[in-house]
Short mmCIF file of N, CA and C in Angstrom, two decimals:
data_model
loop_
_atom_site.label_atom_id
_atom_site.label_comp_id
_atom_site.label_asym_id
_atom_site.label_seq_id
_atom_site.Cartn_x
_atom_site.Cartn_y
_atom_site.Cartn_z
N MET A 1 107.24 120.77 93.96
CA MET A 1 107.50 120.35 92.60
C MET A 1 107.13 118.88 92.40
N GLU A 2 107.47 118.05 93.40
CA GLU A 2 107.14 116.62 93.32
C GLU A 2 105.64 116.42 93.26
N SER A 3 104.89 117.17 94.07
CA SER A 3 103.43 116.99 94.07
C SER A 3 102.83 117.40 92.74
N LEU A 4 103.40 118.38 92.08
CA LEU A 4 102.91 118.80 90.77
C LEU A 4 103.12 117.68 89.75
N ARG A 5 104.30 117.07 89.78
CA ARG A 5 104.58 115.97 88.85
C ARG A 5 103.68 114.77 89.17
N TRP A 6 103.46 114.51 90.46
CA TRP A 6 102.60 113.40 90.86
C TRP A 6 101.19 113.61 90.32
N LYS A 7 100.70 114.83 90.42
CA LYS A 7 99.35 115.14 89.91
C LYS A 7 99.30 114.99 88.39
N GLU A 8 100.34 115.42 87.71
CA GLU A 8 100.38 115.30 86.26
C GLU A 8 100.40 113.83 85.82
N GLN A 9 101.07 113.01 86.59
CA GLN A 9 101.18 111.59 86.26
C GLN A 9 99.93 110.80 86.64
N LYS A 10 99.06 111.42 87.42
CA LYS A 10 97.84 110.73 87.88
C LYS A 10 96.99 110.26 86.71
N VAL A 11 96.82 111.09 85.71
CA VAL A 11 96.00 110.73 84.55
C VAL A 11 96.59 109.51 83.86
N GLU A 12 97.89 109.48 83.70
CA GLU A 12 98.55 108.34 83.05
C GLU A 12 98.41 107.08 83.90
N ARG A 13 98.57 107.19 85.22
CA ARG A 13 98.40 106.03 86.10
C ARG A 13 96.98 105.49 86.01
N GLU A 14 96.01 106.39 86.02
CA GLU A 14 94.61 105.97 85.92
C GLU A 14 94.35 105.27 84.59
N LYS A 15 94.90 105.80 83.52
CA LYS A 15 94.73 105.20 82.20
C LYS A 15 95.29 103.78 82.17
N ARG A 16 96.51 103.61 82.70
CA ARG A 16 97.13 102.28 82.73
C ARG A 16 96.31 101.32 83.59
N SER A 17 95.80 101.80 84.71
CA SER A 17 94.99 100.96 85.59
C SER A 17 93.71 100.50 84.91
N LEU A 18 93.06 101.42 84.22
CA LEU A 18 91.82 101.06 83.51
C LEU A 18 92.10 100.08 82.38
N GLU A 19 93.21 100.26 81.68
CA GLU A 19 93.58 99.32 80.62
C GLU A 19 93.86 97.93 81.20
N ARG A 20 94.58 97.89 82.33
CA ARG A 20 94.89 96.60 82.97
C ARG A 20 93.60 95.93 83.44
N HIS A 21 92.69 96.71 84.01
CA HIS A 21 91.42 96.16 84.46
C HIS A 21 90.61 95.60 83.29
N ALA A 22 90.55 96.35 82.19
CA ALA A 22 89.80 95.88 81.01
C ALA A 22 90.39 94.57 80.49
N LYS A 23 91.72 94.49 80.47
CA LYS A 23 92.39 93.27 79.99
C LYS A 23 92.05 92.08 80.90
N LEU A 24 92.15 92.28 82.22
CA LEU A 24 91.85 91.20 83.15
C LEU A 24 90.39 90.80 83.09
N SER A 25 89.52 91.78 82.95
CA SER A 25 88.08 91.49 82.84
C SER A 25 87.79 90.65 81.61
N ARG A 26 88.40 91.02 80.49
CA ARG A 26 88.22 90.26 79.25
C ARG A 26 88.75 88.84 79.41
N LEU A 27 89.95 88.70 79.98
CA LEU A 27 90.52 87.36 80.20
C LEU A 27 89.64 86.52 81.12
N PHE A 28 89.10 87.13 82.15
CA PHE A 28 88.25 86.41 83.09
C PHE A 28 87.03 85.82 82.37
N ARG A 29 86.46 86.60 81.48
CA ARG A 29 85.28 86.14 80.75
C ARG A 29 85.62 85.13 79.65
N GLU A 30 86.75 85.34 78.97
CA GLU A 30 87.05 84.56 77.77
C GLU A 30 87.98 83.37 78.00
N ASP A 31 88.92 83.48 78.93
CA ASP A 31 89.90 82.40 79.12
C ASP A 31 90.37 82.39 80.57
N ARG A 32 89.68 81.63 81.39
CA ARG A 32 89.97 81.62 82.83
C ARG A 32 91.38 81.14 83.14
N LEU A 33 91.89 80.18 82.36
CA LEU A 33 93.23 79.68 82.60
C LEU A 33 94.28 80.78 82.42
N VAL A 34 94.17 81.53 81.33
CA VAL A 34 95.10 82.64 81.09
C VAL A 34 94.92 83.71 82.15
N PHE A 35 93.67 83.96 82.55
CA PHE A 35 93.40 84.93 83.61
C PHE A 35 94.12 84.52 84.90
N GLU A 36 93.98 83.25 85.29
CA GLU A 36 94.61 82.77 86.52
C GLU A 36 96.13 82.86 86.44
N ARG A 37 96.71 82.58 85.28
CA ARG A 37 98.16 82.72 85.11
C ARG A 37 98.60 84.17 85.28
N GLU A 38 97.84 85.08 84.69
CA GLU A 38 98.17 86.50 84.79
C GLU A 38 98.01 87.00 86.23
N ARG A 39 96.94 86.55 86.88
CA ARG A 39 96.72 86.92 88.28
C ARG A 39 97.88 86.44 89.15
N LYS A 40 98.29 85.20 88.93
CA LYS A 40 99.41 84.63 89.69
C LYS A 40 100.70 85.40 89.41
N ARG A 41 100.93 85.76 88.14
CA ARG A 41 102.12 86.52 87.78
C ARG A 41 102.14 87.87 88.48
N MET A 42 101.00 88.54 88.51
CA MET A 42 100.92 89.85 89.15
C MET A 42 101.14 89.75 90.66
N ILE A 43 100.59 88.72 91.27
CA ILE A 43 100.78 88.51 92.71
C ILE A 43 102.26 88.23 93.00
N ASP A 44 102.87 87.34 92.21
CA ASP A 44 104.29 87.03 92.40
C ASP A 44 105.15 88.28 92.22
N GLU A 45 104.82 89.10 91.24
CA GLU A 45 105.56 90.34 91.00
C GLU A 45 105.47 91.26 92.23
N ALA A 46 104.28 91.37 92.80
CA ALA A 46 104.11 92.22 93.98
C ALA A 46 104.89 91.66 95.17
N ILE A 47 104.81 90.36 95.38
CA ILE A 47 105.53 89.73 96.50
C ILE A 47 107.04 89.88 96.32
N ASN A 48 107.52 89.63 95.11
CA ASN A 48 108.96 89.71 94.84
C ASN A 48 109.50 91.14 94.89
N SER A 49 108.61 92.12 94.87
CA SER A 49 109.07 93.51 94.96
C SER A 49 109.44 93.89 96.39
N ALA A 50 109.05 93.06 97.36
CA ALA A 50 109.44 93.31 98.75
C ALA A 50 110.96 93.13 98.87
N GLU A 51 111.59 94.03 99.60
CA GLU A 51 113.05 93.99 99.71
C GLU A 51 113.54 92.94 100.70
N ASP A 52 112.79 92.73 101.75
CA ASP A 52 113.19 91.84 102.83
C ASP A 52 112.65 90.43 102.59
N GLU A 53 113.49 89.42 102.73
CA GLU A 53 113.09 88.03 102.51
C GLU A 53 112.01 87.60 103.51
N GLU A 54 112.11 88.08 104.73
CA GLU A 54 111.10 87.76 105.75
C GLU A 54 109.73 88.32 105.34
N GLN A 55 109.73 89.54 104.81
CA GLN A 55 108.49 90.15 104.33
C GLN A 55 107.91 89.34 103.17
N LYS A 56 108.77 88.89 102.26
CA LYS A 56 108.31 88.07 101.14
C LYS A 56 107.65 86.80 101.65
N ASN A 57 108.26 86.17 102.65
CA ASN A 57 107.70 84.93 103.21
C ASN A 57 106.35 85.19 103.87
N ARG A 58 106.22 86.30 104.58
CA ARG A 58 104.93 86.64 105.20
C ARG A 58 103.87 86.88 104.14
N LEU A 59 104.24 87.57 103.06
CA LEU A 59 103.30 87.83 101.98
C LEU A 59 102.87 86.54 101.28
N ARG A 60 103.83 85.62 101.07
CA ARG A 60 103.49 84.33 100.44
C ARG A 60 102.53 83.54 101.33
N THR A 61 102.80 83.53 102.62
CA THR A 61 101.93 82.81 103.56
C THR A 61 100.53 83.41 103.57
N LEU A 62 100.46 84.73 103.58
CA LEU A 62 99.18 85.41 103.55
C LEU A 62 98.41 85.07 102.26
N GLN A 63 99.09 85.10 101.11
CA GLN A 63 98.45 84.79 99.83
C GLN A 63 98.00 83.34 99.79
N GLU A 64 98.82 82.42 100.30
CA GLU A 64 98.44 81.01 100.31
C GLU A 64 97.18 80.79 101.15
N GLY A 65 97.09 81.47 102.29
CA GLY A 65 95.91 81.38 103.14
C GLY A 65 94.67 81.92 102.43
N TRP A 66 94.84 83.06 101.76
CA TRP A 66 93.73 83.66 101.01
C TRP A 66 93.26 82.70 99.92
N ASP A 67 94.21 82.15 99.14
CA ASP A 67 93.86 81.25 98.05
C ASP A 67 93.14 80.00 98.57
N LYS A 68 93.61 79.47 99.69
CA LYS A 68 92.99 78.28 100.28
C LYS A 68 91.55 78.57 100.69
N LYS A 69 91.33 79.72 101.31
CA LYS A 69 89.97 80.08 101.72
C LYS A 69 89.07 80.28 100.50
N MET A 70 89.59 80.92 99.47
CA MET A 70 88.78 81.20 98.28
C MET A 70 88.44 79.94 97.50
N ARG A 71 89.33 78.93 97.53
CA ARG A 71 89.04 77.69 96.81
C ARG A 71 87.79 77.01 97.36
N GLY A 72 87.56 77.15 98.65
CA GLY A 72 86.40 76.51 99.27
C GLY A 72 85.09 77.25 99.02
N ALA A 73 85.14 78.40 98.39
CA ALA A 73 83.94 79.22 98.23
C ALA A 73 83.05 78.75 97.08
N VAL A 74 83.57 78.09 96.08
CA VAL A 74 82.89 77.51 94.93
C VAL A 74 82.32 78.56 93.95
N SER A 75 81.31 79.33 94.35
CA SER A 75 80.69 80.27 93.40
C SER A 75 81.26 81.68 93.55
N GLY A 76 81.05 82.49 92.53
CA GLY A 76 81.50 83.87 92.56
C GLY A 76 80.86 84.65 93.69
N HIS A 77 79.57 84.43 93.92
CA HIS A 77 78.88 85.13 95.00
C HIS A 77 79.47 84.74 96.35
N ASN A 78 79.71 83.45 96.54
CA ASN A 78 80.29 82.99 97.81
C ASN A 78 81.69 83.57 98.02
N ARG A 79 82.48 83.69 96.94
CA ARG A 79 83.81 84.29 97.07
C ARG A 79 83.69 85.75 97.50
N PHE A 80 82.73 86.46 96.92
CA PHE A 80 82.52 87.86 97.27
C PHE A 80 82.13 87.98 98.75
N VAL A 81 81.19 87.17 99.19
CA VAL A 81 80.75 87.21 100.59
C VAL A 81 81.91 86.83 101.52
N LEU A 82 82.68 85.83 101.14
CA LEU A 82 83.82 85.41 101.94
C LEU A 82 84.86 86.52 102.02
N ALA A 83 85.15 87.17 100.91
CA ALA A 83 86.12 88.27 100.90
C ALA A 83 85.64 89.41 101.81
N GLN A 84 84.36 89.72 101.76
CA GLN A 84 83.81 90.76 102.65
C GLN A 84 83.97 90.36 104.10
N THR A 85 83.67 89.11 104.40
CA THR A 85 83.78 88.62 105.78
C THR A 85 85.21 88.70 106.28
N ILE A 86 86.16 88.26 105.45
CA ILE A 86 87.57 88.32 105.83
C ILE A 86 87.99 89.77 106.06
N PHE A 87 87.57 90.67 105.16
CA PHE A 87 87.91 92.08 105.32
C PHE A 87 87.38 92.63 106.64
N TRP A 88 86.08 92.43 106.91
CA TRP A 88 85.49 93.02 108.12
C TRP A 88 86.05 92.39 109.39
N GLU A 89 86.35 91.10 109.37
CA GLU A 89 86.99 90.48 110.54
C GLU A 89 88.34 91.15 110.79
N HIS A 90 89.12 91.34 109.74
CA HIS A 90 90.43 91.97 109.89
C HIS A 90 90.28 93.42 110.36
N PHE A 91 89.31 94.11 109.80
CA PHE A 91 89.07 95.49 110.22
C PHE A 91 88.74 95.55 111.71
N ASN A 92 87.80 94.71 112.14
CA ASN A 92 87.36 94.75 113.54
C ASN A 92 88.39 94.22 114.52
N GLU A 93 89.20 93.25 114.10
CA GLU A 93 90.17 92.64 115.00
C GLU A 93 91.54 93.31 114.98
N VAL A 94 91.89 93.98 113.87
CA VAL A 94 93.24 94.55 113.75
C VAL A 94 93.20 96.07 113.56
N TRP A 95 92.57 96.52 112.50
CA TRP A 95 92.59 97.96 112.18
C TRP A 95 91.91 98.81 113.24
N HIS A 96 90.67 98.44 113.57
CA HIS A 96 89.90 99.29 114.48
C HIS A 96 90.58 99.41 115.85
N PRO A 97 91.04 98.32 116.47
CA PRO A 97 91.75 98.48 117.75
C PRO A 97 93.01 99.35 117.62
N ALA A 98 93.73 99.22 116.51
CA ALA A 98 94.93 100.05 116.31
C ALA A 98 94.54 101.52 116.16
N ILE A 99 93.48 101.78 115.42
CA ILE A 99 93.02 103.15 115.25
C ILE A 99 92.61 103.74 116.59
N ARG A 100 91.88 102.97 117.38
CA ARG A 100 91.46 103.45 118.72
C ARG A 100 92.67 103.72 119.60
N LYS A 101 93.67 102.84 119.54
CA LYS A 101 94.87 103.02 120.36
C LYS A 101 95.58 104.32 119.99
N PHE A 102 95.77 104.55 118.69
CA PHE A 102 96.44 105.78 118.26
C PHE A 102 95.60 107.01 118.54
N ASP A 103 94.29 106.87 118.45
CA ASP A 103 93.42 108.00 118.78
C ASP A 103 93.60 108.38 120.24
N LEU A 104 93.65 107.38 121.11
CA LEU A 104 93.87 107.66 122.54
C LEU A 104 95.22 108.31 122.78
N LEU A 105 96.25 107.78 122.10
CA LEU A 105 97.58 108.36 122.27
C LEU A 105 97.66 109.80 121.79
N LEU A 106 97.01 110.07 120.67
CA LEU A 106 97.10 111.40 120.07
C LEU A 106 96.15 112.42 120.70
N ASN A 107 95.04 111.95 121.23
CA ASN A 107 94.02 112.89 121.69
C ASN A 107 93.78 112.89 123.19
N SER A 108 94.50 112.06 123.93
CA SER A 108 94.28 112.06 125.38
C SER A 108 94.93 113.29 126.00
N LYS A 109 94.31 113.77 127.04
CA LYS A 109 94.84 114.95 127.75
C LYS A 109 95.81 114.47 128.82
N PRO A 110 96.87 115.22 129.04
CA PRO A 110 97.83 114.82 130.08
C PRO A 110 97.15 114.90 131.46
N ASP A 111 97.65 114.08 132.36
CA ASP A 111 97.11 114.09 133.73
C ASP A 111 97.31 115.47 134.36
N ASP A 112 96.33 115.90 135.13
CA ASP A 112 96.40 117.19 135.80
C ASP A 112 97.01 117.08 137.19
N LYS A 113 97.72 115.98 137.47
CA LYS A 113 98.24 115.73 138.80
C LYS A 113 99.55 116.49 139.07
N GLU A 114 100.13 117.09 138.11
CA GLU A 114 101.43 117.75 138.30
C GLU A 114 101.29 119.02 139.04
#
């Protein structure tokens, strides 16, 4: 029953997401200051939704690091390239090793020494 309701709500979630994207896109083109305020508000809202204070602090530190790196990028193209680089570094250094570890745990055959 829950999955049926989730599927029914999908259209509404997609509609709200597209509306939010259109609004942010318009603000980015027309009023960068208002765009940055809205972006900051949305980030703060996401961070403050964390239940644990330690988690909130980790998220704030992560966001501050991201913002600091992006400030040095200057152009939109450089920000895009930098974001890609940060993503792939994280993927190769964190995600991929974790995926390999779990793959080994889940798919390794037990020793035949018994």
